[in-house]
Amino acid sequence: MADDTIAAIATPLGEGGIAVIRVSGPDAVGVVEKAFRSKKRLSQVESHTVQYGHVVHPADGERIEEALVTVMRGPRSYTAEDVVEVSCHGGIVSVKKVLDVLLDGGARLAEPGEFTKRAFLNGRIDLTQAEAVIDLIRSKSDRAFSIALKQVDGALSRKVKSLRHTLVETMAHIEVNIDYPEHDVEELTNAFIREKCEFALDAIEEMLRTAEQGKLLREGIETAIVGKPNVGKSSLLNTLAQDNRAIVTDIPGTTRDVIEEYVTVGGIPLKLLDTAGIRETSDVVERIGVERSRSAIASADLILFVVNGNEPLSDEEESLLEELKDRQTILIVNKMDLATHIQMDALYRRLPAERIVRLSAKEGEGLERLEKAIGALFFSGKIESGDITYVSNVRHIHLLKKAKASLQEAIEGVAALMPIDMVQIDVRNAWEHLGEMIGDAVSDSLIDQIFSQFCLGK
């Protein structure tokens, strides 16, 4: 447990109906009690109760705010320490005044993520659960939220701990045979080690199989909307975002810079980048926009190449299509509400049919075909569901790959009849890599780095 008490604003700054200041530590109740006046003293109230009263200046009793104060004594709290939450009116000035009084009363301003860090250090959650908290906050879709929630609940932790238990059993069996070689039956021992390692390897490979899906659902697919001016790129962005995020006119070259927007298409989060129309231009500002469009294309996971179905492909579009055909590209033939003058047969010879989508961004028609095309391109037509435990964190994926490599070496060592004490080294390495996932034997610097990504008050 930490020996000091921390405080921070737990809700977003700005105007709102309510704001919450969170206080945690051994003197959390005492710090708030100094500045809170109600019918009962906070030190005398039961845990997990709410008290109505006023926040005052301790020196002269001047009222600062009307508030509700919730007392949660450890270990039954978010941090497993004493936690007090002060709920007051959601205004910038009022919240700052309340926080200042609490800091003057002995609390220290919390660092980013320090509340969750204390929950981890105090053993209430492990590192995978702690990292899932920030994923929960940053979720861009229902599916990403669901993945993060399962990890906060410990679904991934339980699976990793179960695998580590299997490897501990394996190491214990090896240790017995090292200490008492006269009782060792080499063939049975090797069969036992191989069986346990193959079981753990299969489980890790299953998690890695869905890891790419999990990563995309967590972070979103970076998607560049490209095409020449006035083909409907901005209309497509607005339709997908269900908002007028981009200016739409009949004047070519309206979009001069890259416009960014998060949307969810068929349960898949997309980070949409509406780019400037790609064409030769003498306009200095537009030329910079075109260069940025090229940069967005280079870094994108998915490219939505929009063309106007009401007219034939231009030479620039022919060239761009050839350039993008080997990328993760979906060709969108827009303006299907108008007469079709583009040569569809020629397009089908250039790209597979499932990567060509006809729609009308203006009318919002054909979007379900776009959803299906994206799903087929990235998720083999469907997103895994049910009891699948997604691994979406890059750190976790890296450690699982290292554990997998160690187990493969252990299995190969058994097959080559290597001494079992040598095989045990690989089994232990796999066990340690899995331990790093949940926070066993992890460095202080890594812990600091992970929690520094959190917001204040979390």
CSV table of C-alpha atoms in Angstrom, one decimal:
chain,number,residue,atom,x,y,z
A,1,MET,CA,0.0,0.0,0.0
A,2,ALA,CA,1.2,3.6,-0.7
A,3,ASP,CA,1.9,5.8,2.3
A,4,ASP,CA,0.5,9.0,0.8
A,5,THR,CA,-2.9,10.2,-0.3
A,6,ILE,CA,-3.7,11.3,-3.9
A,7,ALA,CA,-6.5,13.3,-5.5
A,8,ALA,CA,-7.5,14.2,-9.0
A,9,ILE,CA,-10.5,15.2,-11.1
A,10,ALA,CA,-12.0,11.9,-12.4
A,11,THR,CA,-14.5,13.4,-14.9
A,12,PRO,CA,-13.7,15.4,-18.1
A,13,LEU,CA,-13.0,19.1,-17.6
A,14,GLY,CA,-15.6,21.5,-18.8
A,15,GLU,CA,-19.2,22.3,-18.1
A,16,GLY,CA,-21.5,19.4,-17.1
A,17,GLY,CA,-24.2,18.4,-14.8
A,18,ILE,CA,-21.8,16.8,-12.3
A,19,ALA,CA,-18.1,16.4,-11.7
A,20,VAL,CA,-16.2,13.9,-9.5
A,21,ILE,CA,-13.0,14.4,-7.6
A,22,ARG,CA,-11.5,11.1,-6.5
A,23,VAL,CA,-9.3,10.8,-3.4
A,24,SER,CA,-7.4,7.6,-2.5
A,25,GLY,CA,-4.9,6.6,0.2
A,26,PRO,CA,-4.5,6.0,3.9
A,27,ASP,CA,-5.8,9.4,4.9
A,28,ALA,CA,-8.4,9.8,2.1
A,29,VAL,CA,-11.3,10.1,4.7
A,30,GLY,CA,-9.3,12.5,6.9
A,31,VAL,CA,-8.4,14.8,4.0
A,32,VAL,CA,-12.0,15.1,2.8
A,33,GLU,CA,-13.4,15.4,6.3
A,34,LYS,CA,-11.3,18.5,6.9
A,35,ALA,CA,-13.3,20.3,4.2
A,36,PHE,CA,-16.7,18.7,4.3
A,37,ARG,CA,-19.6,19.6,6.5
A,38,SER,CA,-22.6,17.3,6.9
A,39,LYS,CA,-24.8,15.8,9.6
A,40,LYS,CA,-22.2,13.0,10.3
A,41,ARG,CA,-18.4,13.1,10.3
A,42,LEU,CA,-17.0,11.1,7.5
A,43,SER,CA,-14.8,9.1,9.9
A,44,GLN,CA,-17.9,7.8,11.6
A,45,VAL,CA,-20.0,6.8,8.6
A,46,GLU,CA,-20.2,3.2,7.2
A,47,SER,CA,-18.3,2.2,4.1
A,48,HIS,CA,-20.1,2.5,0.7
A,49,THR,CA,-22.5,5.2,1.8
A,50,VAL,CA,-23.2,8.6,0.4
A,51,GLN,CA,-23.4,11.8,2.5
A,52,TYR,CA,-24.9,15.1,1.6
A,53,GLY,CA,-23.2,18.3,2.7
A,54,HIS,CA,-21.0,21.3,1.7
A,55,VAL,CA,-17.4,21.7,0.9
A,56,VAL,CA,-15.9,24.6,2.9
A,57,HIS,CA,-12.7,26.4,3.5
A,58,PRO,CA,-11.4,24.7,6.7
A,59,ALA,CA,-9.9,28.0,7.9
A,60,ASP,CA,-13.0,30.2,8.0
A,61,GLY,CA,-15.9,27.8,7.1
A,62,GLU,CA,-16.8,29.6,3.9
A,63,ARG,CA,-18.9,27.4,1.7
A,64,ILE,CA,-17.4,26.5,-1.7
A,65,GLU,CA,-19.7,23.9,-3.1
A,66,GLU,CA,-22.7,21.7,-2.4
A,67,ALA,CA,-21.7,18.1,-2.7
A,68,LEU,CA,-22.4,14.4,-2.3
A,69,VAL,CA,-19.5,12.4,-0.8
A,70,THR,CA,-19.1,8.7,-1.2
A,71,VAL,CA,-16.9,6.8,1.2
A,72,MET,CA,-15.4,3.4,0.2
A,73,ARG,CA,-13.0,1.9,2.6
A,74,GLY,CA,-10.4,-0.5,1.4
A,75,PRO,CA,-9.9,-3.2,0.3
A,76,ARG,CA,-13.4,-2.9,-1.2
A,77,SER,CA,-12.6,-0.1,-3.5
A,78,TYR,CA,-11.1,0.6,-6.9
A,79,THR,CA,-7.6,1.0,-5.6
A,80,ALA,CA,-8.0,-1.4,-2.6
A,81,GLU,CA,-7.2,1.6,-0.4
A,82,ASP,CA,-9.6,4.0,1.3
A,83,VAL,CA,-11.3,5.9,-1.5
A,84,VAL,CA,-13.5,9.0,-1.2
A,85,GLU,CA,-15.3,10.5,-4.2
A,86,VAL,CA,-16.7,14.1,-4.0
A,87,SER,CA,-19.5,14.8,-6.5
A,88,CYS,CA,-20.2,18.5,-7.1
A,89,HIS,CA,-21.5,20.7,-9.9
A,90,GLY,CA,-19.7,20.3,-13.2
A,91,GLY,CA,-18.1,23.7,-13.7
A,92,ILE,CA,-14.4,24.4,-14.3
A,93,VAL,CA,-14.2,26.9,-11.4
A,94,SER,CA,-16.2,24.9,-8.9
A,95,VAL,CA,-14.2,21.7,-9.5
A,96,LYS,CA,-10.9,23.5,-9.3
A,97,LYS,CA,-11.9,25.1,-6.0
A,98,VAL,CA,-12.9,21.8,-4.5
A,99,LEU,CA,-9.7,20.1,-5.7
A,100,ASP,CA,-7.5,23.0,-4.3
A,101,VAL,CA,-9.1,22.6,-0.9
A,102,LEU,CA,-8.3,18.9,-0.9
A,103,LEU,CA,-4.8,19.4,-2.0
A,104,ASP,CA,-4.3,22.0,0.7
A,105,GLY,CA,-5.7,19.5,3.2
A,106,GLY,CA,-2.8,17.0,2.6
A,107,ALA,CA,-3.5,15.2,-0.6
A,108,ARG,CA,-1.1,15.1,-3.5
A,109,LEU,CA,-2.2,15.6,-7.1
A,110,ALA,CA,-2.3,12.1,-8.7
A,111,GLU,CA,-0.1,11.3,-11.7
A,112,PRO,CA,-1.8,9.9,-14.9
A,113,GLY,CA,-3.1,6.4,-14.2
A,114,GLU,CA,-2.0,6.4,-10.6
A,115,PHE,CA,-5.4,5.2,-9.3
A,116,THR,CA,-5.3,2.1,-11.6
A,117,LYS,CA,-1.6,1.7,-10.9
A,118,ARG,CA,-2.4,1.4,-7.2
A,119,ALA,CA,-5.1,-1.1,-7.9
A,120,PHE,CA,-2.4,-3.2,-9.7
A,121,LEU,CA,0.3,-2.7,-7.0
A,122,ASN,CA,-2.2,-3.6,-4.3
A,123,GLY,CA,-3.1,-6.8,-6.0
A,124,ARG,CA,-6.7,-6.0,-6.8
A,125,ILE,CA,-6.1,-6.4,-10.6
A,126,ASP,CA,-3.2,-7.8,-12.7
A,127,LEU,CA,-1.5,-6.0,-15.5
A,128,THR,CA,-3.7,-7.3,-18.3
A,129,GLN,CA,-6.8,-6.0,-16.5
A,130,ALA,CA,-5.1,-2.7,-15.8
A,131,GLU,CA,-4.2,-2.2,-19.5
A,132,ALA,CA,-7.7,-3.2,-20.4
A,133,VAL,CA,-9.1,-0.2,-18.4
A,134,ILE,CA,-7.5,2.3,-20.9
A,135,ASP,CA,-8.8,0.2,-23.8
A,136,LEU,CA,-12.3,0.4,-22.2
A,137,ILE,CA,-12.1,4.2,-22.0
A,138,ARG,CA,-10.8,4.5,-25.6
A,139,SER,CA,-13.2,2.0,-27.2
A,140,LYS,CA,-14.4,3.2,-30.6
A,141,SER,CA,-17.0,0.5,-31.1
A,142,ASP,CA,-19.3,-1.8,-29.2
A,143,ARG,CA,-17.1,-4.7,-30.2
A,144,ALA,CA,-13.9,-3.1,-28.9
A,145,PHE,CA,-15.8,-2.1,-25.7
A,146,SER,CA,-16.9,-5.8,-25.3
A,147,ILE,CA,-13.3,-7.1,-25.8
A,148,ALA,CA,-11.9,-4.6,-23.2
A,149,LEU,CA,-14.7,-5.4,-20.7
A,150,LYS,CA,-14.0,-9.1,-20.9
A,151,GLN,CA,-10.3,-8.4,-20.2
A,152,VAL,CA,-11.1,-6.0,-17.3
A,153,ASP,CA,-13.2,-8.9,-15.9
A,154,GLY,CA,-10.1,-11.1,-16.1
A,155,ALA,CA,-11.0,-13.4,-19.0
A,156,LEU,CA,-7.4,-13.1,-20.5
A,157,SER,CA,-5.8,-13.3,-17.0
A,158,ARG,CA,-7.6,-16.5,-16.2
A,159,LYS,CA,-6.5,-18.1,-19.5
A,160,VAL,CA,-2.9,-17.0,-19.0
A,161,LYS,CA,-2.8,-18.2,-15.4
A,162,SER,CA,-4.2,-21.5,-16.4
A,163,LEU,CA,-1.5,-22.0,-19.0
A,164,ARG,CA,1.2,-21.0,-16.4
A,165,HIS,CA,-0.2,-23.6,-14.0
A,166,THR,CA,0.2,-26.2,-16.8
A,167,LEU,CA,3.8,-25.2,-17.3
A,168,VAL,CA,4.5,-25.2,-13.6
A,169,GLU,CA,3.3,-28.8,-13.4
A,170,THR,CA,5.6,-29.6,-16.3
A,171,MET,CA,8.6,-28.0,-14.6
A,172,ALA,CA,7.8,-29.8,-11.3
A,173,HIS,CA,7.7,-33.1,-13.1
A,174,ILE,CA,11.1,-32.4,-14.7
A,175,GLU,CA,12.5,-31.2,-11.4
A,176,VAL,CA,11.6,-34.5,-9.7
A,177,ASN,CA,13.2,-36.5,-12.4
A,178,ILE,CA,16.4,-34.4,-12.2
A,179,ASP,CA,16.6,-34.9,-8.4
A,180,TYR,CA,15.7,-38.6,-8.6
A,181,PRO,CA,17.0,-39.9,-11.9
A,182,GLU,CA,16.8,-43.6,-10.7
A,183,HIS,CA,13.0,-43.4,-10.8
A,184,ASP,CA,12.9,-41.7,-14.3
A,185,VAL,CA,11.3,-43.6,-17.2
A,186,GLU,CA,12.7,-41.4,-20.0
A,187,GLU,CA,10.0,-42.4,-22.6
A,188,LEU,CA,7.1,-41.6,-20.2
A,189,THR,CA,8.8,-38.3,-19.0
A,190,ASN,CA,9.3,-37.1,-22.6
A,191,ALA,CA,5.7,-38.0,-23.5
A,192,PHE,CA,4.4,-36.0,-20.5
A,193,ILE,CA,6.5,-33.0,-21.4
A,194,ARG,CA,5.5,-33.1,-25.0
A,195,GLU,CA,1.8,-33.4,-24.2
A,196,LYS,CA,1.8,-30.5,-21.7
A,197,CYS,CA,3.8,-28.2,-24.0
A,198,GLU,CA,1.7,-29.0,-27.1
A,199,PHE,CA,-1.4,-28.3,-25.0
A,200,ALA,CA,0.0,-24.8,-24.0
A,201,LEU,CA,1.2,-24.2,-27.6
A,202,ASP,CA,-2.2,-24.9,-29.1
A,203,ALA,CA,-3.9,-22.5,-26.6
A,204,ILE,CA,-1.3,-19.7,-27.5
A,205,GLU,CA,-1.7,-20.3,-31.2
A,206,GLU,CA,-5.5,-20.0,-30.8
A,207,MET,CA,-5.0,-16.6,-29.0
A,208,LEU,CA,-2.6,-15.4,-31.7
A,209,ARG,CA,-5.0,-16.5,-34.5
A,210,THR,CA,-7.5,-13.9,-33.4
A,211,ALA,CA,-4.8,-11.3,-32.3
A,212,GLU,CA,-4.9,-9.4,-35.6
A,213,GLN,CA,-8.6,-9.1,-35.5
A,214,GLY,CA,-8.4,-8.0,-31.8
A,215,LYS,CA,-5.8,-5.4,-32.6
A,216,LEU,CA,-7.9,-4.0,-35.5
A,217,LEU,CA,-11.0,-3.9,-33.3
A,218,ARG,CA,-9.1,-2.2,-30.6
A,219,GLU,CA,-7.2,0.4,-32.6
A,220,GLY,CA,-9.5,0.7,-35.6
A,221,ILE,CA,-8.6,0.3,-39.3
A,222,GLU,CA,-6.8,3.4,-40.6
A,223,THR,CA,-8.8,4.0,-43.8
A,224,ALA,CA,-7.9,6.5,-46.5
A,225,ILE,CA,-10.7,7.8,-48.8
A,226,VAL,CA,-9.0,8.7,-52.0
A,227,GLY,CA,-9.9,9.7,-55.6
A,228,LYS,CA,-9.9,12.6,-57.9
A,229,PRO,CA,-11.8,15.8,-57.0
A,230,ASN,CA,-15.6,15.9,-56.9
A,231,VAL,CA,-16.2,12.1,-57.1
A,232,GLY,CA,-18.0,12.0,-53.7
A,233,LYS,CA,-15.2,11.3,-51.1
A,234,SER,CA,-16.5,13.9,-48.7
A,235,SER,CA,-20.1,12.8,-49.2
A,236,LEU,CA,-19.0,9.2,-48.3
A,237,LEU,CA,-17.3,10.5,-45.1
A,238,ASN,CA,-20.4,12.4,-44.1
A,239,THR,CA,-22.7,9.4,-44.8
A,240,LEU,CA,-20.5,7.0,-42.8
A,241,ALA,CA,-20.1,9.5,-40.0
A,242,GLN,CA,-23.8,10.5,-40.1
A,243,ASP,CA,-22.7,14.1,-39.8
A,244,ASN,CA,-21.6,16.9,-42.1
A,245,ARG,CA,-18.0,16.7,-41.2
A,246,ALA,CA,-16.7,17.7,-44.6
A,247,ILE,CA,-17.7,20.5,-46.9
A,248,VAL,CA,-19.5,19.2,-50.0
A,249,THR,CA,-19.9,21.4,-53.1
A,250,ASP,CA,-19.8,21.0,-56.9
A,251,ILE,CA,-16.5,22.9,-56.9
A,252,PRO,CA,-13.6,20.5,-57.4
A,253,GLY,CA,-10.8,20.7,-54.8
A,254,THR,CA,-12.9,21.8,-51.9
A,255,THR,CA,-11.1,19.5,-49.5
A,256,ARG,CA,-7.6,20.9,-49.0
A,257,ASP,CA,-6.4,18.9,-46.0
A,258,VAL,CA,-6.8,15.4,-44.5
A,259,ILE,CA,-10.0,15.3,-42.4
A,260,GLU,CA,-10.1,12.6,-39.7
A,261,GLU,CA,-13.1,10.9,-38.2
A,262,TYR,CA,-13.8,7.7,-36.3
A,263,VAL,CA,-16.9,5.6,-37.5
A,264,THR,CA,-18.2,2.1,-37.0
A,265,VAL,CA,-19.1,0.1,-40.1
A,266,GLY,CA,-20.8,-3.3,-39.4
A,267,GLY,CA,-19.2,-3.4,-35.9
A,268,ILE,CA,-15.8,-2.6,-37.3
A,269,PRO,CA,-14.1,0.7,-36.1
A,270,LEU,CA,-12.6,2.7,-39.0
A,271,LYS,CA,-10.4,5.7,-38.6
A,272,LEU,CA,-11.5,7.5,-41.7
A,273,LEU,CA,-9.1,10.0,-43.5
A,274,ASP,CA,-10.9,12.1,-46.1
A,275,THR,CA,-8.1,13.3,-48.4
A,276,ALA,CA,-7.7,16.0,-50.9
A,277,GLY,CA,-8.6,15.1,-54.5
A,278,ILE,CA,-5.5,13.7,-56.3
A,279,ARG,CA,-4.8,15.6,-59.4
A,280,GLU,CA,-2.2,17.9,-61.0
A,281,THR,CA,-2.7,21.4,-59.8
A,282,SER,CA,-0.9,24.8,-59.7
A,283,ASP,CA,-2.7,25.8,-56.5
A,284,VAL,CA,0.0,25.8,-53.8
A,285,VAL,CA,-2.4,25.0,-50.9
A,286,GLU,CA,-4.2,22.2,-52.9
A,287,ARG,CA,-0.8,20.8,-54.0
A,288,ILE,CA,0.2,20.4,-50.3
A,289,GLY,CA,-3.2,18.7,-49.7
A,290,VAL,CA,-2.4,16.3,-52.5
A,291,GLU,CA,1.0,15.5,-51.0
A,292,ARG,CA,-0.7,14.7,-47.7
A,293,SER,CA,-3.2,12.5,-49.5
A,294,ARG,CA,-0.3,10.5,-50.9
A,295,SER,CA,1.2,10.2,-47.4
A,296,ALA,CA,-2.2,9.0,-46.0
A,297,ILE,CA,-2.4,6.3,-48.8
A,298,ALA,CA,1.1,5.1,-47.9
A,299,SER,CA,0.3,4.5,-44.2
A,300,ALA,CA,-3.4,3.3,-44.5
A,301,ASP,CA,-4.5,-0.2,-43.6
A,302,LEU,CA,-7.5,0.2,-46.0
A,303,ILE,CA,-8.0,2.3,-49.0
A,304,LEU,CA,-11.4,3.3,-50.3
A,305,PHE,CA,-10.8,4.4,-53.8
A,306,VAL,CA,-13.8,6.4,-55.0
A,307,VAL,CA,-14.7,6.9,-58.6
A,308,ASN,CA,-17.7,8.5,-60.3
A,309,GLY,CA,-19.8,5.8,-62.0
A,310,ASN,CA,-21.4,8.5,-64.1
A,311,GLU,CA,-18.3,9.0,-66.2
A,312,PRO,CA,-15.4,6.9,-67.6
A,313,LEU,CA,-12.2,6.5,-65.7
A,314,SER,CA,-9.6,9.3,-66.3
A,315,ASP,CA,-6.0,8.6,-67.1
A,316,GLU,CA,-5.1,9.6,-63.5
A,317,GLU,CA,-7.6,7.2,-62.1
A,318,GLU,CA,-6.4,4.4,-64.3
A,319,SER,CA,-2.9,5.0,-63.1
A,320,LEU,CA,-4.0,5.2,-59.4
A,321,LEU,CA,-6.0,2.0,-59.7
A,322,GLU,CA,-3.0,0.1,-61.1
A,323,GLU,CA,-0.9,1.5,-58.2
A,324,LEU,CA,-3.4,0.4,-55.6
A,325,LYS,CA,-4.6,-3.0,-56.9
A,326,ASP,CA,-2.1,-5.0,-54.7
A,327,ARG,CA,-3.0,-3.0,-51.6
A,328,GLN,CA,-6.0,-3.6,-49.3
A,329,THR,CA,-8.2,-1.5,-51.6
A,330,ILE,CA,-11.9,-1.4,-52.2
A,331,LEU,CA,-13.0,0.4,-55.3
A,332,ILE,CA,-16.2,2.3,-54.7
A,333,VAL,CA,-18.2,3.2,-57.8
A,334,ASN,CA,-20.2,6.1,-56.5
A,335,LYS,CA,-23.3,7.9,-57.8
A,336,MET,CA,-25.2,4.8,-58.7
A,337,ASP,CA,-28.3,7.0,-58.5
A,338,LEU,CA,-27.2,8.4,-61.9
A,339,ALA,CA,-26.7,6.8,-65.2
A,340,THR,CA,-23.7,4.5,-65.4
A,341,HIS,CA,-21.1,5.4,-68.0
A,342,ILE,CA,-18.0,3.7,-66.4
A,343,GLN,CA,-17.0,0.4,-68.0
A,344,MET,CA,-17.8,-2.1,-65.2
A,345,ASP,CA,-16.6,-5.1,-67.1
A,346,ALA,CA,-13.1,-3.6,-67.4
A,347,LEU,CA,-13.1,-2.9,-63.6
A,348,TYR,CA,-14.0,-6.6,-62.9
A,349,ARG,CA,-11.0,-7.6,-64.9
A,350,ARG,CA,-8.7,-5.4,-62.8
A,351,LEU,CA,-10.0,-6.3,-59.3
A,352,PRO,CA,-12.0,-9.2,-57.7
A,353,ALA,CA,-15.7,-8.6,-57.7
A,354,GLU,CA,-15.8,-8.6,-53.9
A,355,ARG,CA,-13.5,-5.6,-53.8
A,356,ILE,CA,-15.8,-3.5,-56.1
A,357,VAL,CA,-18.8,-1.8,-54.4
A,358,ARG,CA,-21.4,0.2,-56.2
A,359,LEU,CA,-23.2,2.8,-54.0
A,360,SER,CA,-24.7,6.3,-53.8
A,361,ALA,CA,-23.0,8.2,-51.0
A,362,LYS,CA,-25.5,11.0,-51.5
A,363,GLU,CA,-28.6,8.8,-51.1
A,364,GLY,CA,-26.9,6.4,-48.5
A,365,GLU,CA,-27.6,3.4,-50.7
A,366,GLY,CA,-25.3,0.4,-50.9
A,367,LEU,CA,-23.5,0.9,-47.6
A,368,GLU,CA,-24.3,-2.7,-46.5
A,369,ARG,CA,-22.3,-3.9,-49.5
A,370,LEU,CA,-19.4,-1.8,-48.3
A,371,GLU,CA,-19.7,-3.3,-44.8
A,372,LYS,CA,-19.6,-6.8,-46.3
A,373,ALA,CA,-16.6,-6.0,-48.4
A,374,ILE,CA,-14.6,-4.7,-45.4
A,375,GLY,CA,-15.5,-7.7,-43.3
A,376,ALA,CA,-14.4,-10.1,-46.1
A,377,LEU,CA,-11.1,-8.2,-46.5
A,378,PHE,CA,-10.0,-8.1,-42.9
A,379,PHE,CA,-12.1,-10.8,-41.1
A,380,SER,CA,-12.6,-13.5,-43.7
A,381,GLY,CA,-16.2,-12.5,-43.9
A,382,LYS,CA,-17.1,-12.6,-40.2
A,383,ILE,CA,-15.8,-11.4,-36.8
A,384,GLU,CA,-15.1,-14.1,-34.3
A,385,SER,CA,-17.6,-14.0,-31.4
A,386,GLY,CA,-18.9,-16.2,-28.6
A,387,ASP,CA,-16.4,-17.2,-26.0
A,388,ILE,CA,-13.3,-16.0,-28.0
A,389,THR,CA,-10.8,-14.2,-25.8
A,390,TYR,CA,-9.3,-11.6,-28.0
A,391,VAL,CA,-5.7,-10.5,-27.5
A,392,SER,CA,-5.6,-6.9,-28.8
A,393,ASN,CA,-2.6,-5.4,-26.9
A,394,VAL,CA,0.7,-5.2,-28.9
A,395,ARG,CA,2.7,-6.0,-25.8
A,396,HIS,CA,0.6,-9.1,-25.1
A,397,ILE,CA,0.9,-10.3,-28.7
A,398,HIS,CA,4.7,-9.9,-28.6
A,399,LEU,CA,5.0,-11.9,-25.3
A,400,LEU,CA,2.7,-14.6,-26.7
A,401,LYS,CA,4.9,-15.0,-29.7
A,402,LYS,CA,8.0,-15.3,-27.5
A,403,ALA,CA,6.2,-17.9,-25.3
A,404,LYS,CA,5.2,-19.8,-28.5
A,405,ALA,CA,8.8,-19.9,-29.7
A,406,SER,CA,10.1,-21.2,-26.4
A,407,LEU,CA,7.5,-24.0,-26.3
A,408,GLN,CA,8.3,-25.0,-29.9
A,409,GLU,CA,12.0,-25.2,-28.9
A,410,ALA,CA,11.0,-27.4,-25.9
A,411,ILE,CA,9.0,-29.7,-28.1
A,412,GLU,CA,11.9,-29.9,-30.6
A,413,GLY,CA,14.3,-30.6,-27.7
A,414,VAL,CA,12.1,-33.5,-26.5
A,415,ALA,CA,12.0,-35.0,-30.0
A,416,ALA,CA,15.8,-34.7,-30.3
A,417,LEU,CA,16.1,-36.5,-26.9
A,418,MET,CA,17.9,-33.6,-25.4
A,419,PRO,CA,18.6,-33.7,-21.6
A,420,ILE,CA,15.5,-32.7,-19.7
A,421,ASP,CA,17.3,-30.0,-17.7
A,422,MET,CA,18.0,-28.3,-21.1
A,423,VAL,CA,14.3,-28.7,-22.1
A,424,GLN,CA,13.3,-27.2,-18.8
A,425,ILE,CA,15.0,-23.9,-19.7
A,426,ASP,CA,12.7,-23.4,-22.6
A,427,VAL,CA,9.6,-24.4,-20.6
A,428,ARG,CA,10.6,-21.9,-17.9
A,429,ASN,CA,11.2,-19.1,-20.5
A,430,ALA,CA,7.6,-19.7,-21.8
A,431,TRP,CA,6.3,-19.5,-18.2
A,432,GLU,CA,8.2,-16.3,-17.6
A,433,HIS,CA,6.9,-14.6,-20.9
A,434,LEU,CA,3.3,-15.4,-19.9
A,435,GLY,CA,4.1,-14.1,-16.4
A,436,GLU,CA,5.2,-10.7,-17.9
A,437,MET,CA,1.7,-10.4,-19.5
A,438,ILE,CA,-0.1,-10.4,-16.1
A,439,GLY,CA,2.6,-8.4,-14.3
A,440,ASP,CA,4.8,-11.1,-12.6
A,441,ALA,CA,8.5,-10.1,-12.8
A,442,VAL,CA,7.9,-7.0,-14.8
A,443,SER,CA,10.2,-4.0,-14.5
A,444,ASP,CA,9.3,-0.7,-12.7
A,445,SER,CA,10.1,1.3,-15.8
A,446,LEU,CA,7.6,-0.8,-17.9
A,447,ILE,CA,4.9,-0.3,-15.2
A,448,ASP,CA,5.5,3.5,-15.3
A,449,GLN,CA,5.4,3.5,-19.1
A,450,ILE,CA,2.1,1.6,-19.2
A,451,PHE,CA,0.3,3.8,-16.6
A,452,SER,CA,1.6,7.1,-18.0
A,453,GLN,CA,-0.8,6.5,-21.0
A,454,PHE,CA,-3.8,6.9,-18.7
A,455,CYS,CA,-5.7,10.1,-18.1
A,456,LEU,CA,-5.6,12.0,-14.7
A,457,GLY,CA,-8.2,10.6,-12.3
A,458,LYS,CA,-8.0,7.1,-13.6
